[in-house]
Tab-separated table of C-alpha atoms and ligand atoms in Angstrom:
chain	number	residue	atom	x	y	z
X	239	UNK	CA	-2.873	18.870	-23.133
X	240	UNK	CA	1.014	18.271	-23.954
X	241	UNK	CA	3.187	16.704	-21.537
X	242	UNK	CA	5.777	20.165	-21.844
X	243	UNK	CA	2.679	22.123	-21.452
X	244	UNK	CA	2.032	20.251	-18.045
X	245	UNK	CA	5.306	20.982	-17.208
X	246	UNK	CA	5.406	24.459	-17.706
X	247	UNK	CA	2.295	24.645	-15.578
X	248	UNK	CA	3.880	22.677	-12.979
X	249	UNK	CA	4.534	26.126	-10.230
X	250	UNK	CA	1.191	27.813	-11.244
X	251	UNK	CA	0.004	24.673	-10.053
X	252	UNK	CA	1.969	23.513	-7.377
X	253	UNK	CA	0.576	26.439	-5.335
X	254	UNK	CA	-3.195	26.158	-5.776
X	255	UNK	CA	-5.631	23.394	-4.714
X	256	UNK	CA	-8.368	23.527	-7.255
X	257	UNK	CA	-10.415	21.664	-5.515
X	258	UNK	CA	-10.426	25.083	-3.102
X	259	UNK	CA	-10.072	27.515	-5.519
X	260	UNK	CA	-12.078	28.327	-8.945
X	261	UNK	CA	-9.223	29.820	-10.668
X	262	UNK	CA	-8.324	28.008	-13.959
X	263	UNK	CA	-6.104	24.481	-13.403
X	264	UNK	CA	-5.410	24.534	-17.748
X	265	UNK	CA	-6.664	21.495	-17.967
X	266	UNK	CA	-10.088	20.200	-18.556
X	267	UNK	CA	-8.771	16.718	-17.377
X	268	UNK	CA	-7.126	17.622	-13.958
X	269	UNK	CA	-10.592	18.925	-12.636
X	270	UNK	CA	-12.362	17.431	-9.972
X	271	UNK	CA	-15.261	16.283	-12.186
X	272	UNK	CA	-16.332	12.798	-13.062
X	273	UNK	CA	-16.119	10.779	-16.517
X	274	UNK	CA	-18.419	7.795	-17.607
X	275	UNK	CA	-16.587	4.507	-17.319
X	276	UNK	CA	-18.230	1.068	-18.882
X	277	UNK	CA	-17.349	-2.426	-18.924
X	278	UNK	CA	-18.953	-4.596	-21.371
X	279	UNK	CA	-18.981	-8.379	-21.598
X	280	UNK	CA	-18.365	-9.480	-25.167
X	281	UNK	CA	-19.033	-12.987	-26.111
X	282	UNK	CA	-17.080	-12.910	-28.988
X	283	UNK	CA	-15.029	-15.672	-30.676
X	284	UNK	CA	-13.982	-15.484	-27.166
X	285	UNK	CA	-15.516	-13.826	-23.867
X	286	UNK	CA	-13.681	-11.026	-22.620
X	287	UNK	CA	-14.503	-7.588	-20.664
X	288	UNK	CA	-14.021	-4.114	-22.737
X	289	UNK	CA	-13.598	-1.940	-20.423
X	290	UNK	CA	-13.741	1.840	-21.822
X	291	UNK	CA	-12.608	5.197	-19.839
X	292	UNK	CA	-14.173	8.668	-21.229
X	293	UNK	CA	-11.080	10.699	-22.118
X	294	UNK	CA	-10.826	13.736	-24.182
X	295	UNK	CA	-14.525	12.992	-26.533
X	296	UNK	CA	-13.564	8.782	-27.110
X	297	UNK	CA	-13.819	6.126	-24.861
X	298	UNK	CA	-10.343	4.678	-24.564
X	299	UNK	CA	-10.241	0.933	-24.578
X	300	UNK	CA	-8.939	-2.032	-23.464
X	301	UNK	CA	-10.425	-5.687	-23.728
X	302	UNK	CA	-9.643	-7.365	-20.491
X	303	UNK	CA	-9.971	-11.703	-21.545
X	304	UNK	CA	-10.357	-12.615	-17.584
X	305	UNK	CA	-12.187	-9.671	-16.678
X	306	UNK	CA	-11.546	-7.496	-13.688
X	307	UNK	CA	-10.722	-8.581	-10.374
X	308	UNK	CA	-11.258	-7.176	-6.907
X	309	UNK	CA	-7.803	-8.756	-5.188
X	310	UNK	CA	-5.321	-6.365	-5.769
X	311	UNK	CA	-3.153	-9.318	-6.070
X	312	UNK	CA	-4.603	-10.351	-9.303
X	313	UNK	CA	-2.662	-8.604	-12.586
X	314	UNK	CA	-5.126	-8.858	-15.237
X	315	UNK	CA	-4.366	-8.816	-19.002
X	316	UNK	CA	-5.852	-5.737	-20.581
X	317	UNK	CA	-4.920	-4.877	-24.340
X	318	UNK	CA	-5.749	-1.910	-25.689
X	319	UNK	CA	-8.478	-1.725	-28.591
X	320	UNK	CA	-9.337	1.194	-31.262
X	321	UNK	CA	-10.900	4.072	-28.946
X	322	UNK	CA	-14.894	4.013	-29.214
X	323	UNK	CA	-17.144	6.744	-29.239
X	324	UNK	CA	-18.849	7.624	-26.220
X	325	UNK	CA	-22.303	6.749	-26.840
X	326	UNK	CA	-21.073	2.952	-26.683
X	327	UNK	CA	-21.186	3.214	-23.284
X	328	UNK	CA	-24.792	2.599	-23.513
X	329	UNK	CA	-24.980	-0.460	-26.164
X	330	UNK	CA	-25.939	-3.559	-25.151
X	331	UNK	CA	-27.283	-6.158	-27.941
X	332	UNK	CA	-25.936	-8.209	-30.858
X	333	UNK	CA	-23.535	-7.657	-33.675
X	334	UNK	CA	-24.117	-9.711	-36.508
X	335	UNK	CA	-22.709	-12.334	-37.672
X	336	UNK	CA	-19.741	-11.428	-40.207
X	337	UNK	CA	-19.480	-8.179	-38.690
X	338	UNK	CA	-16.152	-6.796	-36.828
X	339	UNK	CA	-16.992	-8.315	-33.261
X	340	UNK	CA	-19.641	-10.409	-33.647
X	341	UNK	CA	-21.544	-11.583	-30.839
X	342	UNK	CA	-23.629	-10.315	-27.806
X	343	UNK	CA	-22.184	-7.274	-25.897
X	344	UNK	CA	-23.964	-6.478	-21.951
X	345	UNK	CA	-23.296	-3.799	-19.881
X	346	UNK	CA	-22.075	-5.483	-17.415
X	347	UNK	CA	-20.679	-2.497	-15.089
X	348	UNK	CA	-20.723	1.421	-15.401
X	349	UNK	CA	-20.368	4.324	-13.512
X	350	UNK	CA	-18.130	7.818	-13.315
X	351	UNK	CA	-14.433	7.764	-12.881
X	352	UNK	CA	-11.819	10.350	-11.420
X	353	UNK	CA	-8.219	10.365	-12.551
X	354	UNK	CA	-6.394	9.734	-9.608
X	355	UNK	CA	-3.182	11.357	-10.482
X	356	UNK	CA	-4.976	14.366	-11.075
X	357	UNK	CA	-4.334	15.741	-7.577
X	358	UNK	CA	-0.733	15.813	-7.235
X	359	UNK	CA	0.646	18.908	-7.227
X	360	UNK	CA	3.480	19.561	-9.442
X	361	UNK	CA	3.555	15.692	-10.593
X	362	UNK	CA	-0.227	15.859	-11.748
X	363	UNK	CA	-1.364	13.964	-14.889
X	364	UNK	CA	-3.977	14.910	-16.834
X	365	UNK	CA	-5.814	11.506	-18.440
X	366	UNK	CA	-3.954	12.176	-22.034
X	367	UNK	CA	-0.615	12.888	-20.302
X	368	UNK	CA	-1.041	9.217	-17.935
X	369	UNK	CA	-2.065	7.303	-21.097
X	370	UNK	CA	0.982	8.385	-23.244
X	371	UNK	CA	3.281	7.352	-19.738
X	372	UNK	CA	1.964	4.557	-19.701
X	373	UNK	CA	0.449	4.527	-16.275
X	374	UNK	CA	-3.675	5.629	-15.431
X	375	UNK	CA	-4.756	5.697	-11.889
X	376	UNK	CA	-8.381	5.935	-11.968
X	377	UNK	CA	-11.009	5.676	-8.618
X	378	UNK	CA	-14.205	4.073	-9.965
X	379	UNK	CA	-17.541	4.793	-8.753
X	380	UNK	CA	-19.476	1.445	-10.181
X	381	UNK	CA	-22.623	-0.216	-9.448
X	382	UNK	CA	-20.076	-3.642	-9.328
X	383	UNK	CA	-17.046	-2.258	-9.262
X	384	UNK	CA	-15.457	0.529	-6.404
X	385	UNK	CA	-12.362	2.279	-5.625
X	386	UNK	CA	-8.850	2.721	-7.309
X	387	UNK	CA	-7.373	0.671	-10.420
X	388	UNK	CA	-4.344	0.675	-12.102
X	389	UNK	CA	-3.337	0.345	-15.782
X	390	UNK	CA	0.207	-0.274	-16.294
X	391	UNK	CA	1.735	-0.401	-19.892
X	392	UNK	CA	3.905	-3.601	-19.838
X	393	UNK	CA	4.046	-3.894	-23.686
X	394	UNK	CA	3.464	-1.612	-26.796
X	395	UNK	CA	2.989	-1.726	-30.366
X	396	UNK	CA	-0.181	-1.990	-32.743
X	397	UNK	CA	-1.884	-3.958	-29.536
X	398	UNK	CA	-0.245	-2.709	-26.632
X	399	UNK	CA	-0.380	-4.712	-23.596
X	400	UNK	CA	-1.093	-3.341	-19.891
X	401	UNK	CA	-1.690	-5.149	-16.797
X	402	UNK	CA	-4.992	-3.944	-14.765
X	403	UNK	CA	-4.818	-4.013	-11.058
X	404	UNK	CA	-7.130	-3.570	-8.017
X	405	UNK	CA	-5.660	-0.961	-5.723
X	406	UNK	CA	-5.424	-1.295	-1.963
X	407	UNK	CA	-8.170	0.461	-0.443
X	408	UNK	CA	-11.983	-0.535	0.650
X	409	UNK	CA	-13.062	-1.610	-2.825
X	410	UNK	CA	-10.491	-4.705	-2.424
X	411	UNK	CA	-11.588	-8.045	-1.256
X	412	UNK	CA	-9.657	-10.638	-2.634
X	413	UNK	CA	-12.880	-13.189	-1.619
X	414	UNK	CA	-14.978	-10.821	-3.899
X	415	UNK	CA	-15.389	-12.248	-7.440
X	416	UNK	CA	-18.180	-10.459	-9.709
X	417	UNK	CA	-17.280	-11.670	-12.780
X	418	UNK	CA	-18.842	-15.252	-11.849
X	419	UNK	CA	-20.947	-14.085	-8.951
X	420	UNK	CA	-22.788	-11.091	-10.347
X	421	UNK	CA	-22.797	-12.104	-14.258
X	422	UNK	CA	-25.617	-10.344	-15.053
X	423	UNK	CA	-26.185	-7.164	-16.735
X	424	UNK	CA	-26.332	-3.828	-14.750
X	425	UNK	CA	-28.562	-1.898	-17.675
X	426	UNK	CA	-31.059	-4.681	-18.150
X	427	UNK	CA	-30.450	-7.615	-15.438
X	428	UNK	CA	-30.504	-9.795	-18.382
X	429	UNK	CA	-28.258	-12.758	-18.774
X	430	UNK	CA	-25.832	-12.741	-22.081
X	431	UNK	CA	-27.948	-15.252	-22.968
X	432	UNK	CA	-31.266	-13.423	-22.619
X	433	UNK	CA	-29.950	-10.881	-24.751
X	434	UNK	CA	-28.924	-13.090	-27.176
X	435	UNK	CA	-32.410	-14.499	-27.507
X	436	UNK	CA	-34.077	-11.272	-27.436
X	437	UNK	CA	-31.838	-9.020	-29.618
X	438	UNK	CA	-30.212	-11.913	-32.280
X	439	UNK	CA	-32.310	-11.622	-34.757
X	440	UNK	CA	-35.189	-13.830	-34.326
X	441	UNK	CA	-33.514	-17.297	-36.051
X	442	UNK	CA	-32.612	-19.065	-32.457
N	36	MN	MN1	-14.870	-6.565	-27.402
């Protein structure tokens, strides 16, 4: 939905809580309901974290090199990629060699997401709306990862750049590190490596 659209919906809004009330919000995106999130580790010519947010059919994307963190302290990297569609949420395996991204992909986290600017009255933001801003608050419901991040566009362009941020709430530990402590993959349990060896192909 258009930003003016969200605008002109702003009173009919204001006034309702649609998480009380079945009427209509006009939005598909400001509804309570949950989306599938991912994060995939991607050794690639070098490792990084994709981590993907189902928004209107694609899975927006952003490839995170340090991965996320849990101290909301920590401003991670997170450039935005080509949106992928949604059943790559569920791939885990090899790319060949020579292809666009080749190397081993896990799933290493995944889970449902709620837009967490959804519920503000006159100032809500659907997903579409807090993308083109420039600023997503999402609350993630992982088997790793829990509880409110932050993307915030610093930079834009052909590869715009955002910073990704653990919120303050009881999801943040800044002693918590799952990117080294809990490496493995949350579809299969397999190590990158394991996957490597079983999916590559057969020559190693
Ligand atoms: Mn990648």
């Amino acid at each position: 939905m258009s930003t003016s659209a969200d605008t002109r919906l702003s009173s009919y809004r204001q006034k309702r809580d649609f998480s009380r009330t079945r009427e209509p919000d006009g939005n598909p995106e400001l509804r309570p309901g949950r989306r599938r999130f991912v994060i995939q580790k991607h050794d690639a010519s070098s490792l990084h974290y994709d981590f993907r947010l189902e928004v209107g059919g694609v899975l927006v994307s952003w490839a995170v090199p340090r991965g996320p963190s849990t101290n909301p302290s920590d401003k991670r990297l997170a450039v935005q990629t080509e949106d992928h569609p949604l059943d790559y949420a569920g791939f885990e395996g090899c790319i060949p060699e020579g292809e666009y991204g080749a190397g081993t992909v896990m799933v290493w986290d995944s889970g449902t997401y709620r837009n967490l600017r959804a519920g503000k009255g006159s100032k809500a933001k659907g997903m579409e709306a807090s993308l083109e801003e420039g600023l997503v608050e999402v609350w993630l419901e992982g088997e790793k990862l829990h509880g409110g991040y932050a993307l915030k566009r610093i930079r834009g362009g052909s590869k715009p750049q955002w910073l990704m941020i653990k919120m303050k709430d009881g999801g943040a530990d800044a002693r918590r590190n799952p990117v080294s402590t809990q490496p493995d993959s949350v579809k299969s349990g397999r190590s990158l490596e394991q996957i490597a060896q079983e999916e590559g192909g057969g020559d190693d």
